[in-house]
Amino acid sequence: MSSSDKPELVERDVKDKADDKEDNSGFIDKVKGFIHDIGEKIEETIGFGKPTADVAEIHLPCINLEKAEIVVDVLIKNPNPVPIPLVDIDYLIESDGRKLISGLIPDAGTIHAHGEETVKIPVTLIYDDIKSTYDDIKPGSIIPYRLKVDLIVDVPVFGRLTLPLEKTGEIPIPYKPDIDMEKIHFERFSWEETIAILHLKLENMNDFDLGLNALDCEVWLSEVSIGSAELEKSAKIDKNGISYIEIPISFRPKDFGSALWDMIRGKGTGYSMKGHINVDTPFGAMKLPISKEGGTTRLKKNREDGGDDDDDEDVTLMFDLILLLNTRGWSL
């Protein structure tokens, strides 16, 4: 054989190998395509398919100064002729990329064949935990959140699948309103029963409006309880705003004893208040505490002529109190 024949032998060998590789690749592609077609045929014949899921709604059934209870409703649809188990629910709530809370719910139930189920995911945010971790999150603020949920289901033919879900929104960090009693106007003054109007100032320390529906508090004057006061009509307190409300109250001056002298001697009268308010907010209803310790207010007699001379009212009320005490046999 001449030397010129060698290159022809080499070229023919390389070409044969390339042809074999092409044949193998084509065969594998055909097998894959066949398996895919068979899978689709099985799906069509037996009716197996991938389940779907969506966040239907997010509830805030309870919000107070300590915590926010969140319930996430997830709607899962199962198109398959057999029930499928919901193996795990993995959830995460974060704000601006920072984790607020995460958790895992194992063995979360079963989705009926050709049916749909609303799965509820309960989550509780403890505000002290959040504020201690992120000191820039202040009471009264509104923070953005991102909810991430991974539903892990076990489906025949497909095996285990992860259905990822995501939802964004806002959640409040509520702060209790500040309350002050600016003055007390007496409508009727007698030893057995006195009817008065409490003039209250409520300051909303939150970045969201408060719709005041109810107020219930106990009131102390000169360290003597004069009973409870309740709101008669609703009011709105704008975010970071102030609202003035009037609340009627009745009490018996004879129950005060020597404390009545303190009301006469001083320009102001010491008071304390403690109770709750029920409010509507953009995030749902809330019940928030109100309290005031060591406050000072003024006692005023209601003027029939509609005047607003506070000094005259003070003098008139003082004489009324002195006269009332004298009728009881007391003297200054």
GROMACS .gro file of C-alpha atoms in nm:
model
  332
    1MET     CA    1   0.000   0.000   0.000
    2SER     CA    2   0.136   0.341  -0.091
    3SER     CA    3   0.171   0.622   0.158
    4SER     CA    4  -0.085   0.824  -0.034
    5ASP     CA    5  -0.360   0.576   0.071
    6LYS     CA    6  -0.330   0.646   0.447
    7PRO     CA    7  -0.511   0.981   0.457
    8GLU     CA    8  -0.807   0.820   0.280
    9LEU     CA    9  -0.833   0.550   0.547
   10VAL     CA   10  -0.824   0.807   0.832
   11GLU     CA   11  -1.085   1.032   0.672
   12ARG     CA   12  -1.320   0.740   0.616
   13ASP     CA   13  -1.289   0.629   0.982
   14VAL     CA   14  -1.368   0.978   1.124
   15LYS     CA   15  -1.667   1.012   0.897
   16ASP     CA   16  -1.805   0.676   1.008
   17LYS     CA   17  -1.777   0.776   1.376
   18ALA     CA   18  -1.953   1.106   1.313
   19ASP     CA   19  -2.234   0.923   1.137
   20ASP     CA   20  -2.266   0.682   1.432
   21LYS     CA   21  -2.284   0.974   1.680
   22GLU     CA   22  -2.557   1.139   1.475
   23ASP     CA   23  -2.754   0.816   1.463
   24ASN     CA   24  -2.727   0.771   1.844
   25SER     CA   25  -2.833   1.131   1.912
   26GLY     CA   26  -3.127   1.097   1.682
   27PHE     CA   27  -3.228   0.774   1.852
   28ILE     CA   28  -3.218   0.931   2.200
   29ASP     CA   29  -3.426   1.226   2.082
   30LYS     CA   30  -3.679   0.985   1.938
   31VAL     CA   31  -3.697   0.793   2.267
   32LYS     CA   32  -3.746   1.115   2.461
   33GLY     CA   33  -4.017   1.227   2.223
   34PHE     CA   34  -4.184   0.888   2.250
   35ILE     CA   35  -4.182   0.898   2.629
   36HIS     CA   36  -4.320   1.254   2.625
   37ASP     CA   37  -4.596   1.153   2.387
   38ILE     CA   38  -4.679   0.850   2.602
   39GLY     CA   39  -4.693   1.077   2.911
   40GLU     CA   40  -4.932   1.313   2.739
   41LYS     CA   41  -5.147   1.023   2.622
   42ILE     CA   42  -5.161   0.890   2.980
   43GLU     CA   43  -5.258   1.236   3.106
   44GLU     CA   44  -5.532   1.265   2.845
   45THR     CA   45  -5.658   0.911   2.898
   46ILE     CA   46  -5.642   0.885   3.276
   47GLY     CA   47  -5.699   1.257   3.345
   48PHE     CA   48  -5.391   1.343   3.549
   49GLY     CA   49  -5.275   1.704   3.556
   50LYS     CA   50  -5.087   1.953   3.767
   51PRO     CA   51  -5.283   2.119   4.050
   52THR     CA   52  -5.308   2.497   4.069
   53ALA     CA   53  -5.308   2.731   4.368
   54ASP     CA   54  -5.371   3.098   4.439
   55VAL     CA   55  -5.387   3.330   4.742
   56ALA     CA   56  -5.761   3.398   4.765
   57GLU     CA   57  -5.759   3.641   5.059
   58ILE     CA   58  -5.560   3.760   5.359
   59HIS     CA   59  -5.751   3.829   5.682
   60LEU     CA   60  -5.644   4.021   5.992
   61PRO     CA   61  -5.895   3.887   6.249
   62CYS     CA   62  -5.712   4.041   6.545
   63ILE     CA   63  -5.481   4.341   6.575
   64ASN     CA   64  -5.380   4.501   6.903
   65LEU     CA   65  -5.072   4.659   7.057
   66GLU     CA   66  -4.904   4.323   7.112
   67LYS     CA   67  -4.964   4.123   6.797
   68ALA     CA   68  -5.131   4.082   6.461
   69GLU     CA   69  -5.305   3.756   6.379
   70ILE     CA   70  -5.299   3.686   6.005
   71VAL     CA   71  -5.492   3.415   5.820
   72VAL     CA   72  -5.395   3.342   5.459
   73ASP     CA   73  -5.661   3.168   5.248
   74VAL     CA   74  -5.505   2.959   4.970
   75LEU     CA   75  -5.734   2.805   4.708
   76ILE     CA   76  -5.598   2.476   4.566
   77LYS     CA   77  -5.761   2.300   4.268
   78ASN     CA   78  -5.701   1.932   4.199
   79PRO     CA   79  -5.788   1.821   3.841
   80ASN     CA   80  -5.691   1.458   3.907
   81PRO     CA   81  -5.925   1.157   3.954
   82VAL     CA   82  -5.759   1.073   4.287
   83PRO     CA   83  -5.703   1.276   4.605
   84ILE     CA   84  -5.359   1.432   4.639
   85PRO     CA   85  -5.184   1.490   4.972
   86LEU     CA   86  -5.063   1.835   5.068
   87VAL     CA   87  -4.727   1.727   5.206
   88ASP     CA   88  -4.591   2.057   5.345
   89ILE     CA   89  -4.664   2.429   5.355
   90ASP     CA   90  -4.354   2.643   5.380
   91TYR     CA   91  -4.419   3.016   5.440
   92LEU     CA   92  -4.219   3.335   5.487
   93ILE     CA   93  -4.322   3.695   5.559
   94GLU     CA   94  -4.060   3.962   5.501
   95SER     CA   95  -4.046   4.341   5.490
   96ASP     CA   96  -3.797   4.522   5.268
   97GLY     CA   97  -3.604   4.196   5.234
   98ARG     CA   98  -3.592   4.134   5.610
   99LYS     CA   99  -3.755   3.827   5.759
  100LEU     CA  100  -4.040   3.895   5.999
  101ILE     CA  101  -4.152   3.536   6.048
  102SER     CA  102  -4.129   3.197   5.879
  103GLY     CA  103  -4.261   2.850   5.943
  104LEU     CA  104  -4.344   2.503   5.815
  105ILE     CA  105  -4.680   2.325   5.840
  106PRO     CA  106  -4.634   1.949   5.778
  107ASP     CA  107  -4.906   1.707   5.666
  108ALA     CA  108  -5.142   1.992   5.582
  109GLY     CA  109  -5.429   1.775   5.454
  110THR     CA  110  -5.564   1.626   5.133
  111ILE     CA  111  -5.720   1.782   4.824
  112HIS     CA  112  -6.021   1.583   4.704
  113ALA     CA  113  -6.032   1.431   4.356
  114HIS     CA  114  -6.162   1.671   4.091
  115GLY     CA  115  -6.216   1.923   4.370
  116GLU     CA  116  -6.085   2.235   4.531
  117GLU     CA  117  -6.002   2.324   4.889
  118THR     CA  118  -5.936   2.651   5.070
  119VAL     CA  119  -5.643   2.592   5.302
  120LYS     CA  120  -5.600   2.841   5.585
  121ILE     CA  121  -5.249   2.934   5.697
  122PRO     CA  122  -5.251   3.102   6.041
  123VAL     CA  123  -4.958   3.333   6.120
  124THR     CA  124  -4.902   3.547   6.430
  125LEU     CA  125  -4.670   3.848   6.423
  126ILE     CA  126  -4.544   3.949   6.768
  127TYR     CA  127  -4.461   4.321   6.755
  128ASP     CA  128  -4.204   4.309   7.035
  129ASP     CA  129  -4.005   4.050   6.840
  130ILE     CA  130  -4.010   4.269   6.530
  131LYS     CA  131  -3.920   4.592   6.712
  132SER     CA  132  -3.639   4.426   6.906
  133THR     CA  133  -3.489   4.290   6.585
  134TYR     CA  134  -3.536   4.599   6.367
  135ASP     CA  135  -3.519   4.917   6.575
  136ASP     CA  136  -3.620   5.137   6.279
  137ILE     CA  137  -3.973   4.989   6.284
  138LYS     CA  138  -4.163   5.227   6.512
  139PRO     CA  139  -4.505   5.198   6.680
  140GLY     CA  140  -4.773   5.377   6.481
  141SER     CA  141  -4.609   5.306   6.146
  142ILE     CA  142  -4.724   5.105   5.844
  143ILE     CA  143  -4.475   4.859   5.697
  144PRO     CA  144  -4.482   4.680   5.359
  145TYR     CA  145  -4.471   4.302   5.357
  146ARG     CA  146  -4.415   4.023   5.108
  147LEU     CA  147  -4.570   3.683   5.170
  148LYS     CA  148  -4.408   3.378   5.011
  149VAL     CA  149  -4.571   3.035   5.027
  150ASP     CA  150  -4.448   2.703   4.886
  151LEU     CA  151  -4.711   2.430   4.867
  152ILE     CA  152  -4.560   2.082   4.827
  153VAL     CA  153  -4.802   1.826   4.681
  154ASP     CA  154  -4.762   1.463   4.574
  155VAL     CA  155  -4.928   1.392   4.239
  156PRO     CA  156  -4.936   1.053   4.059
  157VAL     CA  157  -4.735   1.049   3.733
  158PHE     CA  158  -4.571   1.383   3.820
  159GLY     CA  159  -4.441   1.301   4.169
  160ARG     CA  160  -4.376   1.577   4.420
  161LEU     CA  161  -4.442   1.928   4.296
  162THR     CA  162  -4.382   2.269   4.454
  163LEU     CA  163  -4.645   2.535   4.390
  164PRO     CA  164  -4.491   2.875   4.470
  165LEU     CA  165  -4.718   3.168   4.568
  166GLU     CA  166  -4.644   3.531   4.646
  167LYS     CA  167  -4.849   3.826   4.774
  168THR     CA  168  -4.763   4.179   4.886
  169GLY     CA  169  -4.943   4.425   5.112
  170GLU     CA  170  -4.914   4.649   5.417
  171ILE     CA  171  -4.954   4.586   5.787
  172PRO     CA  172  -4.980   4.838   6.076
  173ILE     CA  173  -4.780   4.855   6.397
  174PRO     CA  174  -5.051   5.023   6.610
  175TYR     CA  175  -4.987   5.271   6.890
  176LYS     CA  176  -5.233   5.370   7.161
  177PRO     CA  177  -5.390   5.718   7.131
  178ASP     CA  178  -5.306   5.989   7.382
  179ILE     CA  179  -5.601   6.116   7.588
  180ASP     CA  180  -5.648   6.433   7.795
  181MET     CA  181  -5.942   6.574   7.985
  182GLU     CA  182  -5.936   6.946   7.910
  183LYS     CA  183  -6.225   7.043   8.135
  184ILE     CA  184  -6.546   6.925   8.303
  185HIS     CA  185  -6.866   7.121   8.243
  186PHE     CA  186  -7.138   7.072   8.504
  187GLU     CA  187  -7.489   7.061   8.357
  188ARG     CA  188  -7.664   7.007   8.690
  189PHE     CA  189  -7.506   7.018   9.032
  190SER     CA  190  -7.664   6.863   9.341
  191TRP     CA  191  -7.553   6.667   9.643
  192GLU     CA  192  -7.728   6.346   9.535
  193GLU     CA  193  -7.656   6.355   9.163
  194THR     CA  194  -7.440   6.574   8.945
  195ILE     CA  195  -7.449   6.556   8.566
  196ALA     CA  196  -7.137   6.672   8.385
  197ILE     CA  197  -6.981   6.671   8.038
  198LEU     CA  198  -6.621   6.553   8.003
  199HIS     CA  199  -6.436   6.744   7.733
  200LEU     CA  200  -6.172   6.501   7.603
  201LYS     CA  201  -5.889   6.546   7.357
  202LEU     CA  202  -5.780   6.235   7.167
  203GLU     CA  203  -5.457   6.239   6.969
  204ASN     CA  204  -5.402   5.970   6.707
  205MET     CA  205  -5.034   5.866   6.711
  206ASN     CA  206  -5.071   5.635   6.408
  207ASP     CA  207  -5.002   5.679   6.037
  208PHE     CA  208  -5.359   5.570   5.960
  209ASP     CA  209  -5.708   5.705   6.037
  210LEU     CA  210  -5.914   5.583   6.332
  211GLY     CA  211  -6.293   5.564   6.316
  212LEU     CA  212  -6.400   5.588   6.680
  213ASN     CA  213  -6.705   5.368   6.744
  214ALA     CA  214  -6.700   5.316   7.119
  215LEU     CA  215  -6.520   5.446   7.425
  216ASP     CA  216  -6.549   5.300   7.772
  217CYS     CA  217  -6.339   5.427   8.058
  218GLU     CA  218  -6.337   5.476   8.432
  219VAL     CA  219  -6.269   5.826   8.562
  220TRP     CA  220  -6.109   5.934   8.890
  221LEU     CA  221  -6.124   6.290   9.026
  222SER     CA  222  -5.891   6.368   9.316
  223GLU     CA  223  -5.826   5.992   9.343
  224VAL     CA  224  -6.198   5.919   9.387
  225SER     CA  225  -6.375   5.713   9.120
  226ILE     CA  226  -6.674   5.895   8.978
  227GLY     CA  227  -6.781   5.604   8.762
  228SER     CA  228  -6.763   5.502   8.399
  229ALA     CA  229  -6.815   5.713   8.088
  230GLU     CA  230  -6.924   5.592   7.746
  231LEU     CA  231  -6.921   5.743   7.398
  232GLU     CA  232  -7.262   5.846   7.264
  233LYS     CA  233  -7.171   5.915   6.900
  234SER     CA  234  -6.894   5.809   6.666
  235ALA     CA  235  -6.606   6.031   6.563
  236LYS     CA  236  -6.314   6.025   6.322
  237ILE     CA  237  -5.954   6.087   6.422
  238ASP     CA  238  -5.730   6.158   6.123
  239LYS     CA  239  -5.386   5.999   6.106
  240ASN     CA  240  -5.145   6.189   6.333
  241GLY     CA  241  -5.439   6.419   6.410
  242ILE     CA  242  -5.643   6.539   6.708
  243SER     CA  243  -6.015   6.508   6.776
  244TYR     CA  244  -6.227   6.659   7.054
  245ILE     CA  245  -6.520   6.465   7.195
  246GLU     CA  246  -6.775   6.524   7.471
  247ILE     CA  247  -6.889   6.244   7.700
  248PRO     CA  248  -7.167   6.274   7.962
  249ILE     CA  249  -7.119   6.134   8.309
  250SER     CA  250  -7.314   6.144   8.635
  251PHE     CA  251  -7.187   6.104   8.992
  252ARG     CA  252  -7.269   6.188   9.353
  253PRO     CA  253  -7.052   6.459   9.513
  254LYS     CA  254  -7.132   6.326   9.861
  255ASP     CA  255  -6.919   6.020   9.776
  256PHE     CA  256  -6.611   6.240   9.750
  257GLY     CA  257  -6.587   6.324  10.120
  258SER     CA  258  -6.285   6.542  10.195
  259ALA     CA  259  -6.169   6.519   9.831
  260LEU     CA  260  -6.432   6.781   9.750
  261TRP     CA  261  -6.221   7.037   9.937
  262ASP     CA  262  -5.932   6.976   9.700
  263MET     CA  263  -6.154   7.066   9.406
  264ILE     CA  264  -6.239   7.399   9.563
  265ARG     CA  265  -5.894   7.498   9.687
  266GLY     CA  266  -5.700   7.429   9.367
  267LYS     CA  267  -5.718   7.597   9.030
  268GLY     CA  268  -5.699   7.250   8.872
  269THR     CA  269  -5.835   6.914   8.975
  270GLY     CA  270  -5.630   6.596   8.950
  271TYR     CA  271  -5.777   6.317   8.744
  272SER     CA  272  -5.698   5.975   8.599
  273MET     CA  273  -5.864   5.774   8.323
  274LYS     CA  274  -5.834   5.415   8.212
  275GLY     CA  275  -6.028   5.218   7.953
  276HIS     CA  276  -6.050   5.116   7.587
  277ILE     CA  277  -6.166   5.248   7.253
  278ASN     CA  278  -6.306   5.046   6.962
  279VAL     CA  279  -6.199   5.182   6.625
  280ASP     CA  280  -6.226   5.098   6.257
  281THR     CA  281  -5.909   5.120   6.052
  282PRO     CA  282  -5.811   5.044   5.690
  283PHE     CA  283  -5.677   4.713   5.827
  284GLY     CA  284  -5.983   4.610   6.024
  285ALA     CA  285  -6.132   4.669   6.368
  286MET     CA  286  -5.906   4.729   6.665
  287LYS     CA  287  -5.955   4.759   7.040
  288LEU     CA  288  -5.691   4.994   7.180
  289PRO     CA  289  -5.625   5.089   7.542
  290ILE     CA  290  -5.640   5.449   7.665
  291SER     CA  291  -5.501   5.576   7.994
  292LYS     CA  292  -5.400   5.894   8.169
  293GLU     CA  293  -5.236   5.915   8.509
  294GLY     CA  294  -5.178   6.231   8.709
  295GLY     CA  295  -5.359   6.469   8.476
  296THR     CA  296  -5.505   6.805   8.582
  297THR     CA  297  -5.833   6.948   8.456
  298ARG     CA  298  -6.067   7.239   8.529
  299LEU     CA  299  -6.418   7.229   8.674
  300LYS     CA  300  -6.665   7.453   8.492
  301LYS     CA  301  -7.027   7.544   8.545
  302ASN     CA  302  -7.241   7.545   8.233
  303ARG     CA  303  -7.339   7.903   8.141
  304GLU     CA  304  -7.699   7.949   8.038
  305ASP     CA  305  -7.616   8.260   7.839
  306GLY     CA  306  -7.369   8.071   7.625
  307GLY     CA  307  -7.073   8.285   7.734
  308ASP     CA  308  -6.722   8.148   7.757
  309ASP     CA  309  -6.565   8.355   8.032
  310ASP     CA  310  -6.370   8.081   8.210
  311ASP     CA  311  -6.279   8.295   8.511
  312ASP     CA  312  -6.645   8.379   8.577
  313GLU     CA  313  -6.732   8.010   8.548
  314ASP     CA  314  -6.461   7.916   8.800
  315VAL     CA  315  -6.586   8.169   9.055
  316THR     CA  316  -6.952   8.073   9.006
  317LEU     CA  317  -6.875   7.702   9.044
  318MET     CA  318  -6.664   7.764   9.354
  319PHE     CA  319  -6.950   7.956   9.522
  320ASP     CA  320  -7.192   7.681   9.426
  321LEU     CA  321  -6.966   7.422   9.586
  322ILE     CA  322  -6.922   7.630   9.901
  323LEU     CA  323  -7.298   7.686   9.924
  324LEU     CA  324  -7.358   7.316   9.874
  325LEU     CA  325  -7.116   7.229  10.153
  326ASN     CA  326  -7.271   7.482  10.386
  327THR     CA  327  -7.612   7.326  10.335
  328ARG     CA  328  -7.458   6.998  10.450
  329GLY     CA  329  -7.324   7.160  10.766
  330TRP     CA  330  -6.963   7.180  10.641
  331SER     CA  331  -6.754   7.492  10.641
  332LEU     CA  332  -6.423   7.600  10.496
   0.00000   0.00000   0.00000
